[in-house]
Amino acid sequence: MKFLKLAAAAATGIALLSSTALADDKPVVGLVMKSLANEFFQNMMEGAKEHEKSRGDYVLKAVGMQNETDFESQINAVDTFITQGVDAIVIAPADSRAMVRPLKKAMEAGIVVVNFDVSLDEEAKKQQGVELAFVGPDNRGGAKLAGDALGMKLGEGGKVVIIEGNPGADNATQRRLGFEDSVAEYKLDLLDSRTAHWETEEANTVFSNMLTANPDVQGVMAANDSMAIGVVKALESAGRDDILVVGFDNIPAVGPMIEDGRMLATVDQFGTDMAANAIDLALEVVAGGPALEGWVKTPIELVTGE
């Protein structure tokens, strides 16, 4: 397939990283991620760039958003990749419903699309007549691993709160449900549950307000590590070291926090490899392999200091 060598029209608010010049003999993969302010996606970006170098048989064009809720930038990125005639789009959608229509447009243009990390909304896919596999972890099961670790420490009646991710993202919903599964199983007392849209500073503010309203809280379930860090900062500012915190993602910044007890646990979903593995699957389809179907599960693992 010949590629259109148009200049990249990166929309305002998008960080566009393109590697080498396009080569006619190599397929081009457009990688669309979420916020590059999040260490999880920074690591994912580095993993994808290393993967491109190690394989050497494709060209990577990678896009990241400025913040977790700027899904318009993702829509613009998909449109740009369609115009450029890339061979595959590999995407971790910021909004599980809003991204279905643009990706349908890409599929109709003959582009291989792989949805990874955050699943597209099933009902929205049905409405658009889209059949697309999901490559990613069991977010509900992973959150339950972290929630169970907290439940075992606190025991029945333990008072907890949940810091949720972006309400428009399926993984945020699944992680909240996983935490709620732990609340039910361990008979915990859920005092409050609010979103902080995956952001550290927002989580700091949200949890500070929760703590003021519920000074007897004993545990916090944060749907990602960026928000868990915001919770830890709020606890440090309040002079509280008696509240247990769990997160999700296992970004490097939380390693010392788990070691010294500021966090109880997190869940590793091996983000550095996630985009690279999805790119491998996309390239297999580009090369003539069968289309992906259903749910291609990727690994998760509980990480504690014990």
XYZ file of C-alpha atoms in Angstrom:
306
model
C 0.000 0.000 0.000
C 1.321 3.441 -0.907
C 1.111 6.063 1.792
C 0.025 9.646 1.434
C 2.922 11.807 2.494
C 0.986 14.732 3.826
C 2.316 16.977 6.554
C 0.987 16.007 9.967
C -1.829 18.348 10.866
C -1.653 18.051 14.624
C -4.625 19.806 16.187
C -4.209 22.283 19.033
C -3.706 20.460 22.320
C -2.211 17.322 20.743
C 1.352 16.183 21.285
C 2.383 14.478 18.028
C 5.550 12.454 17.976
C 6.629 11.007 14.617
C 9.744 8.912 14.257
C 11.525 8.614 10.947
C 10.255 9.756 7.559
C 7.640 7.472 6.063
C 9.061 4.667 3.970
C 7.046 3.156 1.134
C 8.125 -0.370 2.019
C 7.084 -0.188 5.690
C 3.563 -0.132 7.124
C 2.689 2.936 9.175
C 1.053 2.588 12.587
C -0.743 5.519 14.232
C -0.684 5.164 18.023
C -3.274 7.227 19.908
C -2.790 7.376 23.671
C -4.261 9.325 26.553
C -2.547 12.031 28.627
C 1.226 12.228 28.337
C 1.174 14.097 31.651
C 0.441 10.691 33.186
C 3.587 8.683 33.877
C 1.781 5.502 32.817
C 1.405 6.796 29.262
C 4.879 8.314 29.218
C 6.224 4.825 29.897
C 3.887 3.372 27.277
C 5.247 5.867 24.740
C 8.836 4.907 25.526
C 7.963 1.231 25.245
C 6.380 1.793 21.827
C 9.374 3.773 20.555
C 11.762 1.036 21.695
C 9.509 -1.536 20.047
C 9.678 0.348 16.734
C 13.479 0.367 16.915
C 13.754 -3.305 17.834
C 11.361 -4.522 15.112
C 12.546 -2.109 12.466
C 9.837 -3.133 10.005
C 7.231 -0.410 10.545
C 6.966 3.344 11.077
C 5.410 4.637 14.306
C 3.440 7.867 14.513
C 2.405 8.452 18.131
C -0.077 10.937 19.548
C -0.810 11.822 23.170
C -3.287 14.223 24.759
C -2.466 17.120 27.072
C -4.946 15.958 29.736
C -7.166 12.978 30.470
C -10.475 14.490 29.322
C -9.401 16.055 26.005
C -10.984 13.386 23.815
C -11.507 15.943 21.030
C -7.754 15.752 20.469
C -8.060 12.014 19.963
C -10.835 12.523 17.417
C -8.642 15.017 15.557
C -5.709 12.612 15.671
C -7.776 9.786 14.163
C -8.974 12.119 11.408
C -5.362 13.122 10.716
C -4.254 9.498 10.477
C -7.118 8.748 8.063
C -5.992 11.652 5.868
C -2.391 10.424 5.976
C -3.470 6.925 4.946
C -1.798 5.006 7.770
C -2.096 1.216 7.700
C -3.203 0.772 11.301
C -4.517 2.833 14.206
C -3.869 1.494 17.697
C -5.850 3.449 20.282
C -6.447 3.715 24.030
C -9.644 5.810 23.954
C -10.182 8.606 26.465
C -13.945 8.349 26.004
C -15.405 4.921 25.300
C -18.469 6.252 23.463
C -17.172 9.361 21.683
C -14.396 7.493 19.875
C -16.615 4.866 18.228
C -17.781 7.003 15.299
C -14.286 8.290 14.308
C -12.889 4.762 14.470
C -15.752 3.474 12.312
C -14.697 6.084 9.752
C -11.116 4.755 9.900
C -12.286 1.181 9.423
C -14.394 2.221 6.431
C -11.221 3.777 4.958
C -9.569 0.356 5.070
C -7.408 1.037 8.127
C -6.817 -1.753 10.642
C -7.990 -0.561 14.067
C -6.928 -2.100 17.376
C -8.638 -0.923 20.578
C -6.397 -1.471 23.585
C -6.170 -0.515 27.291
C -9.673 1.043 27.509
C -12.566 -0.798 25.903
C -14.994 0.973 23.600
C -18.597 1.004 24.775
C -20.476 -2.094 23.613
C -23.806 -0.315 23.112
C -22.180 2.499 21.140
C -20.479 -0.094 18.911
C -23.818 -1.814 18.284
C -25.455 1.494 17.406
C -22.708 2.237 14.861
C -22.602 -1.314 13.519
C -18.984 -1.698 14.588
C -17.393 -5.034 15.479
C -14.022 -4.465 17.112
C -12.012 -6.609 19.508
C -10.564 -5.315 22.776
C -6.940 -5.919 23.747
C -6.439 -5.186 27.410
C -6.587 -6.203 31.054
C -9.463 -7.216 33.290
C -9.866 -3.814 34.912
C -12.634 -4.970 37.237
C -10.640 -8.003 38.343
C -7.511 -5.918 38.804
C -9.289 -3.335 40.938
C -10.707 -6.153 43.036
C -7.174 -7.438 43.667
C -6.262 -4.050 45.144
C -9.584 -3.698 46.941
C -9.238 -7.170 48.445
C -5.779 -6.291 49.763
C -7.329 -3.299 51.528
C -10.316 -5.313 52.728
C -8.074 -7.971 54.280
C -6.161 -5.288 56.188
C -9.195 -3.375 57.441
C -11.653 -6.176 58.065
C -15.443 -5.984 58.320
C -16.774 -2.470 58.883
C -13.631 -0.739 57.618
C -14.476 2.757 56.419
C -13.349 3.466 52.851
C -13.762 5.905 49.971
C -13.270 5.462 46.217
C -11.531 7.955 43.905
C -12.896 7.208 40.429
C -11.435 7.818 36.978
C -13.023 9.632 34.048
C -16.750 8.708 33.984
C -16.681 8.496 30.166
C -14.023 5.754 30.148
C -14.973 2.090 30.421
C -11.908 1.220 32.492
C -12.971 3.802 35.086
C -16.372 2.122 35.340
C -14.846 -1.348 35.556
C -12.375 -0.347 38.256
C -15.117 1.274 40.327
C -17.143 -1.921 40.027
C -14.117 -3.971 41.087
C -13.636 -1.811 44.174
C -17.338 -2.135 44.951
C -17.010 -5.932 44.651
C -14.356 -5.794 47.383
C -16.536 -3.523 49.516
C -19.351 -6.069 49.308
C -17.166 -9.138 49.892
C -15.346 -7.737 52.922
C -18.409 -5.890 54.271
C -16.629 -2.545 54.199
C -18.400 0.751 54.869
C -18.232 2.863 51.684
C -18.443 6.482 52.850
C -18.095 8.262 49.502
C -17.160 7.722 45.844
C -16.218 10.592 43.509
C -14.315 11.136 40.289
C -10.997 12.955 39.993
C -10.734 12.306 36.219
C -7.427 10.381 36.593
C -5.607 13.605 37.627
C -3.211 13.986 40.597
C -4.092 17.531 41.645
C -7.819 16.969 41.290
C -7.520 13.827 43.418
C -5.638 15.847 46.036
C -8.519 18.329 46.230
C -11.294 15.727 46.049
C -9.799 13.564 48.767
C -8.981 16.552 50.997
C -12.690 17.387 50.940
C -13.584 13.757 51.619
C -11.188 13.681 54.570
C -12.679 16.838 56.047
C -16.162 15.347 55.771
C -15.090 11.869 56.928
C -12.108 12.147 59.283
C -12.701 8.550 60.423
C -11.969 7.106 56.956
C -9.507 4.193 57.111
C -8.830 3.327 53.497
C -8.780 4.803 49.984
C -9.257 2.960 46.705
C -7.850 5.092 43.866
C -8.572 3.988 40.286
C -5.072 4.888 39.107
C -1.709 5.657 40.659
C -1.702 9.302 39.565
C -4.760 9.857 41.745
C -3.302 7.718 44.526
C -0.306 10.070 44.582
C -2.703 12.996 44.992
C -4.302 11.191 47.934
C -0.905 10.541 49.534
C -0.011 14.228 49.196
C -3.305 15.194 50.844
C -2.626 12.796 53.725
C 0.863 14.216 54.192
C -0.525 17.761 54.262
C -3.106 16.697 56.855
C -0.507 14.931 58.987
C -2.299 11.589 58.679
C -0.321 8.357 58.383
C -3.082 6.026 59.578
C -5.029 5.683 56.316
C -4.280 2.916 53.809
C -4.176 3.700 50.081
C -4.341 1.391 47.057
C -3.956 2.353 43.411
C -3.728 0.878 39.912
C -0.992 0.977 37.196
C 2.279 0.419 39.104
C 3.983 3.527 37.727
C 7.580 3.950 38.979
C 6.662 6.898 41.225
C 4.620 4.703 43.579
C 7.364 2.122 44.149
C 8.951 4.049 47.045
C 5.498 4.775 48.481
C 4.690 1.076 48.654
C 8.086 0.287 50.134
C 7.748 2.858 52.929
C 4.060 2.200 53.625
C 2.494 5.364 52.249
C 0.644 3.057 49.859
C -0.519 -0.467 50.583
C -0.742 -1.834 47.041
C -1.164 -1.177 43.339
C -1.889 -3.300 40.272
C 0.637 -3.766 37.499
C -0.883 -3.967 34.021
C 2.548 -3.831 32.345
C 1.872 -0.562 30.572
C 5.345 -0.329 29.023
C 4.536 -3.406 26.921
C 0.835 -2.755 26.336
C 1.020 -0.531 23.253
C 3.875 -2.579 21.780
C 1.859 -5.792 22.093
C -1.181 -4.129 20.500
C 1.013 -2.910 17.630
C 2.245 -6.477 17.082
C -1.354 -7.663 16.783
C -2.223 -4.826 14.393
C 0.749 -5.618 12.152
C -0.284 -9.277 11.963
C -3.657 -8.177 10.577
C -2.027 -5.679 8.187
C 0.136 -8.524 6.874
C -2.967 -10.524 5.987
C -3.703 -12.327 9.233
C -7.237 -12.819 10.578
C -9.061 -9.930 12.231
C -8.990 -9.897 16.022
C -12.126 -11.060 17.794
C -13.617 -10.744 21.259
C -11.429 -9.879 24.233
C -7.684 -10.486 23.996
C -6.751 -10.413 27.678
C -3.452 -8.955 28.857
C -1.837 -9.721 32.242
C -2.319 -8.000 35.595
C -0.542 -8.541 38.910
C -0.992 -7.244 42.457
C 2.048 -5.354 43.782
C 2.550 -4.928 47.534
C 5.437 -4.203 49.859
C 5.162 -7.588 51.504
